[in-house]
mmCIF file of C-alpha atoms and ligand atoms in Angstrom:
data_model
loop_
_atom_site.group_PDB
_atom_site.id
_atom_site.type_symbol
_atom_site.label_atom_id
_atom_site.label_comp_id
_atom_site.label_asym_id
_atom_site.label_seq_id
_atom_site.Cartn_x
_atom_site.Cartn_y
_atom_site.Cartn_z
ATOM 1 C CA MET A 1 -15.816 -0.859 -26.881
ATOM 2 C CA LYS A 2 -16.333 2.594 -25.355
ATOM 3 C CA ILE A 3 -16.163 4.076 -21.881
ATOM 4 C CA THR A 4 -19.648 5.325 -20.940
ATOM 5 C CA SER A 5 -19.074 6.571 -17.376
ATOM 6 C CA ILE A 6 -16.484 6.839 -14.607
ATOM 7 C CA ARG A 7 -17.897 6.984 -11.095
ATOM 8 C CA SER A 8 -16.329 7.356 -7.663
ATOM 9 C CA HIS A 9 -17.795 5.616 -4.625
ATOM 10 C CA VAL A 10 -16.407 7.285 -1.506
ATOM 11 C CA LEU A 11 -17.243 5.110 1.503
ATOM 12 C CA GLN A 12 -16.870 5.923 5.163
ATOM 13 C CA TYR A 13 -17.709 4.657 8.668
ATOM 14 C CA ASP A 14 -16.770 5.505 12.261
ATOM 15 C CA LEU A 15 -13.991 3.269 13.586
ATOM 16 C CA PRO A 16 -14.718 1.442 16.856
ATOM 17 C CA GLU A 17 -11.735 3.297 18.347
ATOM 18 C CA GLU A 18 -9.532 6.174 17.322
ATOM 19 C CA LEU A 19 -6.173 5.170 15.793
ATOM 20 C CA GLY A 20 -3.008 7.173 15.328
ATOM 21 C CA TYR A 21 0.340 7.317 13.578
ATOM 22 C CA SER A 22 3.118 9.862 13.837
ATOM 23 C CA GLN A 23 1.193 12.588 11.967
ATOM 24 C CA GLN A 24 -2.375 12.435 13.342
ATOM 25 C CA TYR A 25 -5.173 10.497 15.019
ATOM 26 C CA TYR A 26 -8.152 9.398 12.932
ATOM 27 C CA ALA A 27 -11.605 8.161 13.891
ATOM 28 C CA LYS A 28 -13.129 7.350 10.479
ATOM 29 C CA ARG A 29 -12.231 4.759 7.852
ATOM 30 C CA THR A 30 -12.605 5.956 4.255
ATOM 31 C CA ALA A 31 -12.269 4.162 0.922
ATOM 32 C CA HIS A 32 -12.443 5.531 -2.622
ATOM 33 C CA ILE A 33 -13.614 2.908 -5.142
ATOM 34 C CA VAL A 34 -13.672 3.760 -8.870
ATOM 35 C CA GLU A 35 -16.136 2.156 -11.298
ATOM 36 C CA VAL A 36 -15.574 2.411 -15.065
ATOM 37 C CA SER A 37 -18.588 1.365 -17.188
ATOM 38 C CA THR A 38 -18.572 0.446 -20.874
ATOM 39 C CA ASP A 39 -21.128 0.142 -23.675
ATOM 40 C CA GLU A 40 -20.571 -3.649 -23.725
ATOM 41 C CA GLY A 41 -21.684 -4.194 -20.142
ATOM 42 C CA ILE A 42 -18.196 -4.885 -18.781
ATOM 43 C CA THR A 43 -17.386 -2.924 -15.621
ATOM 44 C CA GLY A 44 -13.913 -2.276 -14.225
ATOM 45 C CA TRP A 45 -13.094 -1.575 -10.568
ATOM 46 C CA GLY A 46 -10.219 0.410 -9.148
ATOM 47 C CA GLU A 47 -9.211 2.275 -6.011
ATOM 48 C CA CYS A 48 -7.611 5.635 -5.246
ATOM 49 C CA PHE A 49 -5.344 6.112 -2.224
ATOM 50 C CA GLY A 50 -6.283 9.011 0.048
ATOM 51 C CA PRO A 51 -8.178 9.241 3.334
ATOM 52 C CA GLY A 52 -11.198 11.313 4.400
ATOM 53 C CA PRO A 53 -11.490 14.732 2.738
ATOM 54 C CA VAL A 54 -8.706 13.784 0.285
ATOM 55 C CA ALA A 55 -10.974 11.032 -1.072
ATOM 56 C CA VAL A 56 -13.853 13.490 -1.404
ATOM 57 C CA ALA A 57 -11.623 15.926 -3.327
ATOM 58 C CA ASN A 58 -10.227 13.109 -5.508
ATOM 59 C CA LYS A 59 -13.804 12.120 -6.435
ATOM 60 C CA GLY A 60 -14.066 15.597 -7.979
ATOM 61 C CA ILE A 61 -10.919 14.964 -10.034
ATOM 62 C CA VAL A 62 -12.016 11.476 -11.131
ATOM 63 C CA GLU A 63 -15.545 12.467 -12.162
ATOM 64 C CA GLY A 64 -15.069 16.117 -13.068
ATOM 65 C CA VAL A 65 -11.586 16.220 -14.634
ATOM 66 C CA ILE A 66 -10.564 12.726 -15.827
ATOM 67 C CA GLN A 67 -14.001 11.402 -16.864
ATOM 68 C CA PRO A 68 -14.568 14.040 -19.600
ATOM 69 C CA MET A 69 -11.130 13.226 -21.079
ATOM 70 C CA LEU A 70 -11.978 9.530 -21.403
ATOM 71 C CA LEU A 71 -15.685 9.280 -22.263
ATOM 72 C CA GLY A 72 -16.185 7.507 -25.593
ATOM 73 C CA GLN A 73 -12.592 6.181 -25.646
ATOM 74 C CA ASN A 74 -11.692 2.488 -25.952
ATOM 75 C CA PRO A 75 -10.901 1.248 -22.401
ATOM 76 C CA LEU A 76 -8.451 -1.309 -23.841
ATOM 77 C CA ASP A 77 -6.156 1.555 -24.929
ATOM 78 C CA ARG A 78 -5.158 1.963 -21.295
ATOM 79 C CA ASP A 79 -1.589 3.149 -21.901
ATOM 80 C CA VAL A 80 -2.760 5.678 -24.492
ATOM 81 C CA LEU A 81 -5.411 6.917 -22.069
ATOM 82 C CA TRP A 82 -2.880 7.054 -19.197
ATOM 83 C CA HIS A 83 -0.622 9.344 -21.199
ATOM 84 C CA LYS A 84 -3.516 11.463 -22.425
ATOM 85 C CA VAL A 85 -4.623 12.142 -18.829
ATOM 86 C CA TYR A 86 -1.079 12.600 -17.511
ATOM 87 C CA ASN A 87 -0.065 14.984 -20.272
ATOM 88 C CA LEU A 88 -3.214 17.088 -19.819
ATOM 89 C CA LEU A 89 -2.705 17.203 -16.027
ATOM 90 C CA ARG A 90 1.059 17.704 -16.092
ATOM 91 C CA ASP A 91 0.783 21.462 -15.558
ATOM 92 C CA HIS A 92 -1.539 20.894 -12.590
ATOM 93 C CA GLY A 93 -0.107 17.970 -10.658
ATOM 94 C CA GLN A 94 2.712 15.589 -11.549
ATOM 95 C CA LYS A 95 2.404 14.224 -7.995
ATOM 96 C CA GLY A 96 -0.262 14.001 -5.320
ATOM 97 C CA MET A 97 -4.011 13.964 -5.749
ATOM 98 C CA PRO A 98 -4.241 14.041 -9.582
ATOM 99 C CA MET A 99 -1.992 10.967 -9.682
ATOM 100 C CA GLN A 100 -4.011 9.243 -6.936
ATOM 101 C CA SER A 101 -7.124 9.896 -9.023
ATOM 102 C CA LEU A 102 -5.546 8.609 -12.239
ATOM 103 C CA SER A 103 -4.415 5.493 -10.326
ATOM 104 C CA GLY A 104 -7.958 4.332 -9.536
ATOM 105 C CA VAL A 105 -9.067 4.832 -13.142
ATOM 106 C CA ASP A 106 -6.035 2.982 -14.534
ATOM 107 C CA ILE A 107 -6.595 0.014 -12.198
ATOM 108 C CA ALA A 108 -10.219 -0.200 -13.406
ATOM 109 C CA LEU A 109 -9.032 -0.195 -17.049
ATOM 110 C CA TRP A 110 -6.739 -3.161 -16.287
ATOM 111 C CA ASP A 111 -9.686 -4.929 -14.634
ATOM 112 C CA ILE A 112 -11.668 -4.417 -17.871
ATOM 113 C CA ALA A 113 -8.748 -5.698 -19.973
ATOM 114 C CA GLY A 114 -8.576 -8.855 -17.856
ATOM 115 C CA LYS A 115 -12.321 -9.425 -18.126
ATOM 116 C CA VAL A 116 -12.237 -8.964 -21.926
ATOM 117 C CA ALA A 117 -9.323 -11.404 -22.234
ATOM 118 C CA GLY A 118 -10.807 -13.785 -19.674
ATOM 119 C CA LEU A 119 -7.498 -13.724 -17.817
ATOM 120 C CA PRO A 120 -6.529 -12.801 -14.251
ATOM 121 C CA LEU A 121 -4.470 -9.609 -13.949
ATOM 122 C CA HIS A 122 -1.267 -11.497 -13.067
ATOM 123 C CA THR A 123 -1.536 -13.566 -16.288
ATOM 124 C CA LEU A 124 -2.177 -10.422 -18.322
ATOM 125 C CA ILE A 125 1.055 -8.966 -16.888
ATOM 126 C CA GLY A 126 3.109 -12.030 -17.695
ATOM 127 C CA GLY A 127 2.240 -14.846 -15.328
ATOM 128 C CA ALA A 128 2.551 -15.857 -11.684
ATOM 129 C CA HIS A 129 6.052 -16.239 -10.267
ATOM 130 C CA ARG A 130 4.278 -17.476 -7.125
ATOM 131 C CA ARG A 131 0.727 -18.740 -6.432
ATOM 132 C CA GLN A 132 0.757 -17.616 -2.802
ATOM 133 C CA VAL A 133 2.232 -14.605 -1.062
ATOM 134 C CA ARG A 134 3.435 -14.462 2.534
ATOM 135 C CA SER A 135 1.744 -11.731 4.542
ATOM 136 C CA TYR A 136 2.962 -9.474 7.329
ATOM 137 C CA GLY A 137 0.508 -7.931 9.789
ATOM 138 C CA TYR A 138 0.787 -4.380 10.933
ATOM 139 C CA GLY A 139 -0.831 -2.896 13.992
ATOM 140 C CA MET A 140 0.501 -1.263 17.149
ATOM 141 C CA MET A 141 -0.969 2.123 16.331
ATOM 142 C CA LEU A 142 -0.560 5.192 18.519
ATOM 143 C CA LYS A 143 -3.317 6.203 20.936
ATOM 144 C CA ARG A 144 -3.967 9.061 23.354
ATOM 145 C CA GLU A 145 -2.390 7.212 26.278
ATOM 146 C CA SER A 146 0.851 7.292 28.299
ATOM 147 C CA VAL A 147 4.154 5.876 27.091
ATOM 148 C CA ASP A 148 3.877 3.121 29.725
ATOM 149 C CA ASP A 149 0.429 2.170 28.443
ATOM 150 C CA HIS A 150 1.787 2.088 24.879
ATOM 151 C CA VAL A 151 4.624 -0.195 26.004
ATOM 152 C CA ALA A 152 2.291 -2.658 27.750
ATOM 153 C CA ARG A 153 -0.145 -2.696 24.824
ATOM 154 C CA PHE A 154 2.597 -3.096 22.177
ATOM 155 C CA ILE A 155 4.025 -6.166 23.948
ATOM 156 C CA ASP A 156 0.609 -7.859 23.876
ATOM 157 C CA GLU A 157 -0.359 -6.735 20.376
ATOM 158 C CA ALA A 158 2.951 -7.827 18.848
ATOM 159 C CA ALA A 159 2.534 -11.310 20.340
ATOM 160 C CA ALA A 160 -1.099 -11.440 19.189
ATOM 161 C CA ILE A 161 -0.203 -10.587 15.560
ATOM 162 C CA ARG A 162 2.551 -13.230 15.588
ATOM 163 C CA ASP A 163 0.004 -15.770 16.911
ATOM 164 C CA MET A 164 -2.457 -14.901 14.098
ATOM 165 C CA GLY A 165 0.010 -16.606 11.732
ATOM 166 C CA PHE A 166 1.605 -13.589 10.029
ATOM 167 C CA ALA A 167 5.174 -13.925 8.789
ATOM 168 C CA ALA A 168 6.262 -10.668 10.446
ATOM 169 C CA THR A 169 4.786 -7.608 12.089
ATOM 170 C CA LYS A 170 5.087 -3.841 11.785
ATOM 171 C CA MET A 171 4.618 -1.145 14.407
ATOM 172 C CA LYS A 172 4.135 2.606 14.447
ATOM 173 C CA VAL A 173 6.409 5.048 16.265
ATOM 174 C CA GLY A 174 6.075 8.782 16.778
ATOM 175 C CA LEU A 175 6.000 9.610 20.488
ATOM 176 C CA GLY A 176 9.561 11.001 20.377
ATOM 177 C CA PRO A 177 12.934 9.287 19.757
ATOM 178 C CA ARG A 178 13.595 8.088 23.331
ATOM 179 C CA GLU A 179 10.003 6.980 23.887
ATOM 180 C CA ASP A 180 9.981 5.269 20.485
ATOM 181 C CA VAL A 181 13.021 3.167 21.357
ATOM 182 C CA ARG A 182 11.070 1.884 24.366
ATOM 183 C CA LEU A 183 8.192 0.944 22.047
ATOM 184 C CA CYS A 184 10.555 -0.938 19.726
ATOM 185 C CA GLU A 185 12.036 -2.818 22.693
ATOM 186 C CA ALA A 186 8.480 -3.713 23.747
ATOM 187 C CA VAL A 187 7.703 -5.178 20.319
ATOM 188 C CA ARG A 188 10.907 -7.239 20.268
ATOM 189 C CA ARG A 189 9.946 -8.527 23.726
ATOM 190 C CA GLY A 190 6.401 -9.282 22.503
ATOM 191 C CA VAL A 191 7.381 -11.283 19.415
ATOM 192 C CA GLY A 192 10.451 -13.035 20.883
ATOM 193 C CA GLU A 193 13.990 -13.452 19.548
ATOM 194 C CA ASP A 194 13.677 -14.690 15.966
ATOM 195 C CA PHE A 195 10.447 -13.176 14.634
ATOM 196 C CA PRO A 196 10.943 -10.304 12.146
ATOM 197 C CA PHE A 197 9.483 -6.904 12.994
ATOM 198 C CA MET A 198 9.536 -3.580 11.172
ATOM 199 C CA VAL A 199 9.174 0.017 12.317
ATOM 200 C CA ASP A 200 7.150 2.692 10.496
ATOM 201 C CA ALA A 201 7.949 6.305 11.399
ATOM 202 C CA ASN A 202 5.716 7.942 8.759
ATOM 203 C CA HIS A 203 8.508 10.534 8.248
ATOM 204 C CA CYS A 204 8.434 12.073 11.728
ATOM 205 C CA TYR A 205 12.198 12.338 12.421
ATOM 206 C CA THR A 206 15.066 14.632 11.619
ATOM 207 C CA THR A 207 18.071 12.749 10.268
ATOM 208 C CA SER A 208 19.885 12.883 13.635
ATOM 209 C CA ASP A 209 16.849 11.543 15.529
ATOM 210 C CA ALA A 210 16.467 8.838 12.890
ATOM 211 C CA PHE A 211 20.096 7.807 13.519
ATOM 212 C CA PHE A 212 19.361 7.618 17.259
ATOM 213 C CA VAL A 213 16.347 5.324 16.724
ATOM 214 C CA GLY A 214 18.039 3.439 13.874
ATOM 215 C CA ARG A 215 21.019 2.455 16.071
ATOM 216 C CA ALA A 216 18.589 0.981 18.608
ATOM 217 C CA LEU A 217 16.899 -0.911 15.757
ATOM 218 C CA GLU A 218 20.260 -2.426 14.790
ATOM 219 C CA GLU A 219 20.629 -3.723 18.365
ATOM 220 C CA LEU A 220 17.069 -5.084 18.299
ATOM 221 C CA ASP A 221 17.606 -6.693 14.872
ATOM 222 C CA ALA A 222 14.592 -4.965 13.291
ATOM 223 C CA TYR A 223 14.133 -5.900 9.623
ATOM 224 C CA TRP A 224 13.341 -2.462 8.195
ATOM 225 C CA PHE A 225 12.995 1.176 9.239
ATOM 226 C CA GLU A 226 10.195 2.728 7.143
ATOM 227 C CA GLU A 227 9.938 6.396 6.133
ATOM 228 C CA PRO A 228 12.367 7.588 8.819
ATOM 229 C CA VAL A 229 12.553 11.121 7.381
ATOM 230 C CA ALA A 230 10.460 13.295 5.052
ATOM 231 C CA PRO A 231 10.073 11.904 1.526
ATOM 232 C CA GLU A 232 11.586 15.101 0.094
ATOM 233 C CA ASP A 233 14.712 14.662 2.281
ATOM 234 C CA HIS A 234 16.805 12.709 -0.224
ATOM 235 C CA ASP A 235 20.041 13.613 1.570
ATOM 236 C CA GLY A 236 18.671 12.245 4.850
ATOM 237 C CA TYR A 237 17.705 8.952 3.207
ATOM 238 C CA ARG A 238 21.123 8.573 1.584
ATOM 239 C CA GLU A 239 22.993 9.311 4.817
ATOM 240 C CA LEU A 240 20.812 6.924 6.853
ATOM 241 C CA ARG A 241 21.216 4.096 4.355
ATOM 242 C CA ALA A 242 24.969 4.572 4.251
ATOM 243 C CA GLY A 243 25.264 4.838 8.042
ATOM 244 C CA LEU A 244 22.888 2.169 9.365
ATOM 245 C CA SER A 245 22.804 -1.591 8.879
ATOM 246 C CA VAL A 246 19.016 -1.838 9.369
ATOM 247 C CA ASN A 247 17.201 -1.771 5.993
ATOM 248 C CA ILE A 248 15.846 1.652 5.073
ATOM 249 C CA SER A 249 12.466 1.467 3.314
ATOM 250 C CA GLY A 250 10.095 4.039 1.840
ATOM 251 C CA GLY A 251 8.490 5.370 -1.303
ATOM 252 C CA GLU A 252 4.753 5.194 -0.507
ATOM 253 C CA ALA A 253 4.584 8.996 -0.901
ATOM 254 C CA GLU A 254 6.423 9.059 -4.249
ATOM 255 C CA PHE A 255 4.643 9.289 -7.595
ATOM 256 C CA GLY A 256 5.359 8.320 -11.174
ATOM 257 C CA ARG A 257 8.493 7.076 -12.901
ATOM 258 C CA TRP A 258 10.259 10.437 -12.711
ATOM 259 C CA GLY A 259 9.872 10.771 -8.943
ATOM 260 C CA TRP A 260 10.965 7.154 -8.526
ATOM 261 C CA ARG A 261 13.947 7.612 -10.819
ATOM 262 C CA ALA A 262 15.160 10.406 -8.527
ATOM 263 C CA ILE A 263 14.852 8.464 -5.266
ATOM 264 C CA LEU A 264 16.406 5.311 -6.744
ATOM 265 C CA GLU A 265 19.373 7.169 -8.231
ATOM 266 C CA ASN A 266 19.807 8.812 -4.823
ATOM 267 C CA ARG A 267 20.654 5.344 -3.367
ATOM 268 C CA GLY A 268 18.688 5.963 -0.162
ATOM 269 C CA LEU A 269 16.448 2.868 -0.170
ATOM 270 C CA ASP A 270 17.206 -0.756 0.706
ATOM 271 C CA ILE A 271 13.555 -1.688 0.098
ATOM 272 C CA ALA A 272 11.118 0.170 -2.168
ATOM 273 C CA GLN A 273 7.422 0.458 -1.221
ATOM 274 C CA PRO A 274 5.439 1.746 -4.226
ATOM 275 C CA GLU A 275 1.706 2.395 -3.685
ATOM 276 C CA VAL A 276 -0.183 1.333 -6.824
ATOM 277 C CA CYS A 277 -3.341 3.232 -5.830
ATOM 278 C CA ALA A 278 -1.364 6.498 -5.634
ATOM 279 C CA LEU A 279 1.692 6.483 -7.893
ATOM 280 C CA GLY A 280 -0.244 6.231 -11.173
ATOM 281 C CA GLY A 281 -2.007 2.861 -11.185
ATOM 282 C CA ILE A 282 -0.883 -0.501 -12.551
ATOM 283 C CA SER A 283 0.515 0.974 -15.797
ATOM 284 C CA GLU A 284 2.896 3.215 -13.883
ATOM 285 C CA TYR A 285 3.564 0.656 -11.122
ATOM 286 C CA LEU A 286 4.983 -1.749 -13.726
ATOM 287 C CA ARG A 287 7.347 0.951 -14.987
ATOM 288 C CA VAL A 288 8.372 1.830 -11.406
ATOM 289 C CA LEU A 289 8.915 -1.867 -10.622
ATOM 290 C CA ALA A 290 11.217 -2.148 -13.644
ATOM 291 C CA LEU A 291 13.124 0.931 -12.453
ATOM 292 C CA CYS A 292 13.489 -0.526 -8.944
ATOM 293 C CA HIS A 293 14.790 -3.800 -10.325
ATOM 294 C CA ALA A 294 17.098 -1.920 -12.706
ATOM 295 C CA HIS A 295 18.652 -0.522 -9.498
ATOM 296 C CA PHE A 296 18.571 -3.986 -7.835
ATOM 297 C CA THR A 297 16.261 -2.586 -5.169
ATOM 298 C CA PRO A 298 13.791 -5.170 -3.793
ATOM 299 C CA VAL A 299 10.118 -4.167 -3.739
ATOM 300 C CA VAL A 300 7.514 -4.750 -1.023
ATOM 301 C CA ASN A 301 4.339 -3.011 -2.185
ATOM 302 C CA HIS A 302 2.719 -0.520 0.146
ATOM 303 C CA VAL A 303 -0.855 -1.773 0.689
ATOM 304 C CA TRP A 304 -3.633 0.273 2.268
ATOM 305 C CA GLY A 305 -7.350 0.489 1.684
ATOM 306 C CA SER A 306 -10.162 -1.800 0.621
ATOM 307 C CA ALA A 307 -10.370 -5.318 -0.817
ATOM 308 C CA VAL A 308 -9.925 -3.778 -4.288
ATOM 309 C CA ALA A 309 -6.447 -2.554 -3.321
ATOM 310 C CA VAL A 310 -5.572 -5.841 -1.588
ATOM 311 C CA ALA A 311 -6.643 -7.925 -4.622
ATOM 312 C CA THR A 312 -4.749 -5.628 -7.009
ATOM 313 C CA ASN A 313 -1.609 -6.014 -4.921
ATOM 314 C CA LEU A 314 -1.947 -9.804 -4.685
ATOM 315 C CA HIS A 315 -1.832 -9.974 -8.499
ATOM 316 C CA LEU A 316 1.119 -7.566 -8.682
ATOM 317 C CA LEU A 317 3.037 -9.486 -6.018
ATOM 318 C CA ALA A 318 2.371 -12.753 -7.872
ATOM 319 C CA ALA A 319 3.620 -11.249 -11.143
ATOM 320 C CA MET A 320 6.756 -9.699 -9.596
ATOM 321 C CA PRO A 321 9.891 -11.364 -11.011
ATOM 322 C CA PRO A 322 12.422 -12.739 -8.515
ATOM 323 C CA MET A 323 15.219 -10.261 -7.973
ATOM 324 C CA PRO A 324 17.998 -11.271 -8.251
ATOM 325 C CA GLY A 325 16.677 -14.863 -8.335
ATOM 326 C CA GLY A 326 18.131 -18.077 -6.965
ATOM 327 C CA LEU A 327 17.340 -21.443 -5.470
ATOM 328 C CA ASN A 328 15.884 -19.767 -2.370
ATOM 329 C CA PRO A 329 15.072 -16.331 -3.712
ATOM 330 C CA TRP A 330 14.149 -13.225 -1.775
ATOM 331 C CA GLU A 331 10.330 -13.109 -1.749
ATOM 332 C CA PRO A 332 7.995 -10.096 -1.528
ATOM 333 C CA TRP A 333 5.402 -9.826 1.261
ATOM 334 C CA LEU A 334 1.770 -8.686 1.309
ATOM 335 C CA GLU A 335 1.257 -5.797 3.739
ATOM 336 C CA PHE A 336 -1.872 -6.348 5.837
ATOM 337 C CA ASP A 337 -3.455 -3.905 8.283
ATOM 338 C CA THR A 338 -4.782 -5.840 11.304
ATOM 339 C CA THR A 339 -6.938 -2.948 12.552
ATOM 340 C CA ASP A 340 -10.698 -2.685 11.911
ATOM 341 C CA ASN A 341 -11.481 -2.370 8.169
ATOM 342 C CA ARG A 342 -14.948 -3.286 6.877
ATOM 343 C CA PHE A 343 -14.015 -2.065 3.378
ATOM 344 C CA ARG A 344 -11.471 -4.826 3.149
ATOM 345 C CA ASP A 345 -13.417 -7.537 4.960
ATOM 346 C CA GLN A 346 -17.018 -6.980 3.771
ATOM 347 C CA LEU A 347 -16.939 -5.054 0.454
ATOM 348 C CA LEU A 348 -16.837 -8.088 -1.856
ATOM 349 C CA GLN A 349 -19.552 -10.571 -2.744
ATOM 350 C CA GLU A 350 -16.912 -13.226 -2.042
ATOM 351 C CA PRO A 351 -14.486 -11.842 0.572
ATOM 352 C CA LEU A 352 -10.750 -12.492 0.246
ATOM 353 C CA ASP A 353 -10.772 -13.674 3.870
ATOM 354 C CA ILE A 354 -7.085 -12.874 4.378
ATOM 355 C CA GLN A 355 -7.024 -13.424 8.143
ATOM 356 C CA ARG A 356 -8.439 -16.947 7.826
ATOM 357 C CA GLN A 357 -5.964 -17.793 5.056
ATOM 358 C CA VAL A 358 -3.053 -16.488 7.135
ATOM 359 C CA ARG A 359 -4.195 -18.546 10.118
ATOM 360 C CA GLU A 360 -4.742 -21.760 8.144
ATOM 361 C CA LYS A 361 -1.821 -21.542 5.698
ATOM 362 C CA ASN A 362 1.002 -20.440 7.949
ATOM 363 C CA GLY A 363 1.006 -16.807 6.827
ATOM 364 C CA LEU A 364 0.364 -17.504 3.130
ATOM 365 C CA VAL A 365 -2.415 -15.941 1.032
ATOM 366 C CA ASP A 366 -3.722 -17.244 -2.334
ATOM 367 C CA VAL A 367 -3.636 -15.030 -5.409
ATOM 368 C CA PRO A 368 -7.146 -14.454 -6.904
ATOM 369 C CA GLN A 369 -7.752 -16.480 -10.080
ATOM 370 C CA GLY A 370 -10.839 -14.858 -11.670
ATOM 371 C CA PRO A 371 -10.591 -12.575 -14.736
ATOM 372 C CA GLY A 372 -9.220 -9.070 -14.178
ATOM 373 C CA LEU A 373 -8.860 -8.358 -10.468
ATOM 374 C CA GLY A 374 -11.004 -11.451 -9.824
ATOM 375 C CA ILE A 375 -13.326 -9.637 -7.422
ATOM 376 C CA GLU A 376 -16.884 -8.292 -7.454
ATOM 377 C CA PRO A 377 -17.948 -5.526 -5.047
ATOM 378 C CA ASP A 378 -21.377 -5.831 -3.399
ATOM 379 C CA ARG A 379 -23.494 -2.931 -4.694
ATOM 380 C CA ASP A 380 -25.741 -2.889 -1.612
ATOM 381 C CA PHE A 381 -22.605 -2.463 0.512
ATOM 382 C CA LEU A 382 -21.376 0.392 -1.728
ATOM 383 C CA ARG A 383 -24.742 2.158 -1.316
ATOM 384 C CA ALA A 384 -24.884 1.581 2.429
ATOM 385 C CA TYR A 385 -21.494 3.206 3.126
ATOM 386 C CA ALA A 386 -21.473 5.950 0.480
ATOM 387 C CA ILE A 387 -21.065 9.508 1.774
HETATM 388 CA CA1 LIG B 401 3.981 3.305 5.935
#
C-alpha cells in the first residue's frame, strides 16, 4: 500500500457571537482536517490543532513540506514515517506549527491502520479500559461586557451546563485577578455546593497573581486550576503546585516527548492535559501518556476542534490504563466545548451527538466502535465550509 496524496481541508464559518478567553476575542470558528489517500482506496482522516491563520499556514506545511516526504511510502509504517518527518523538521521546529501539522497526518495514518485491520483505534492500541467516558462541559467565555454582566451570565451558564447532564464544568478567567475571583464565586454559586468546576486561565497570570486566585479557588473547592502561568514558566508551575492545594493542570501547549519529559520532571502538574492534535499525533501521544504515568501524573486529554478530534480522543480515553488502578479508580474525562461548533456537530455523515448522549446517559459518552476512528466526514460539508 502506498500514500498517493495528503490534503488539508481548512474549514471556517462566522460564529453567531464573538467569544473570548484571556488572550483574545474571536469571531470565526476554524477547523483543519487532514485527508491521507492511498492506492488501495483506503482514506485516513486526521486533524491539526490551530485556529484561523495558523490553520492556513499549517496547510502549507502539511501539503508543501510533509506530503513530499511521504508520497509513495507505506502508510502502515506510521512510526517510521513519524520519525522521518520529525528528524527532517528537527532543525526547523521541534515544537509549534510543524508538530501540529505532523499530528494531523499521524492521526490519519492510525485511521488507515485501523481500517486495514478492521479494528477500532482503541483496540489497535490495546483495548478499551472503559466503554463510556464521562464528559465535562466548558463554557463561560469572556465577552466585551462589564464585570457585573459577566458575573450574572456565569451564574446562569454554569447552572445550565450542569443541567445539560455534564459531570463537571469549566470556566474562563482573564479580566484581572480580583475580577476573576468574583467570576469563580459566581460559578460556584451557579452550580451549587457539590458539583465540580474547573478554572482555565490560558496562562494570563504572573505567579503571584496566580497564588491570589488559587487561594480563592481553594476556598471555593475548585477541582483544577488550568494553565495559571505561561507554559515556559516551569518555576512558576512548580511553586504553585507546591504552595496550593487546588490541582494544577496544564500541558496543552507542550509538544513531543522531550518537552513533556521536562515539564513532568519539573513536578509542576497535578493533572496533565496533552493535546493529540498538536503534540505529535497519536504515536507521540502514546509515548507522552506513558511518560505521564511513569511520573504517576493523571491525564485528562485537552480536546478542541472538530468531530475528528473528539472521536480520536474518545478512543484514546477508552484505551487509557487506570492509574494507579483500584476498585473505584480515578477516571479520565472527555473535555467538551458547549459553545457553537458546526465542525463538531455537523461534519460527520453520522454525528457523534455528544450533547444528546450526555443528556440521556447521565454525562456518559459511548466510544466509537467502527474501524479506525470510526467516523466518516461528509464531503459536501467539507466543500461547503472550505476556505
Ligand atoms: Ca485550556
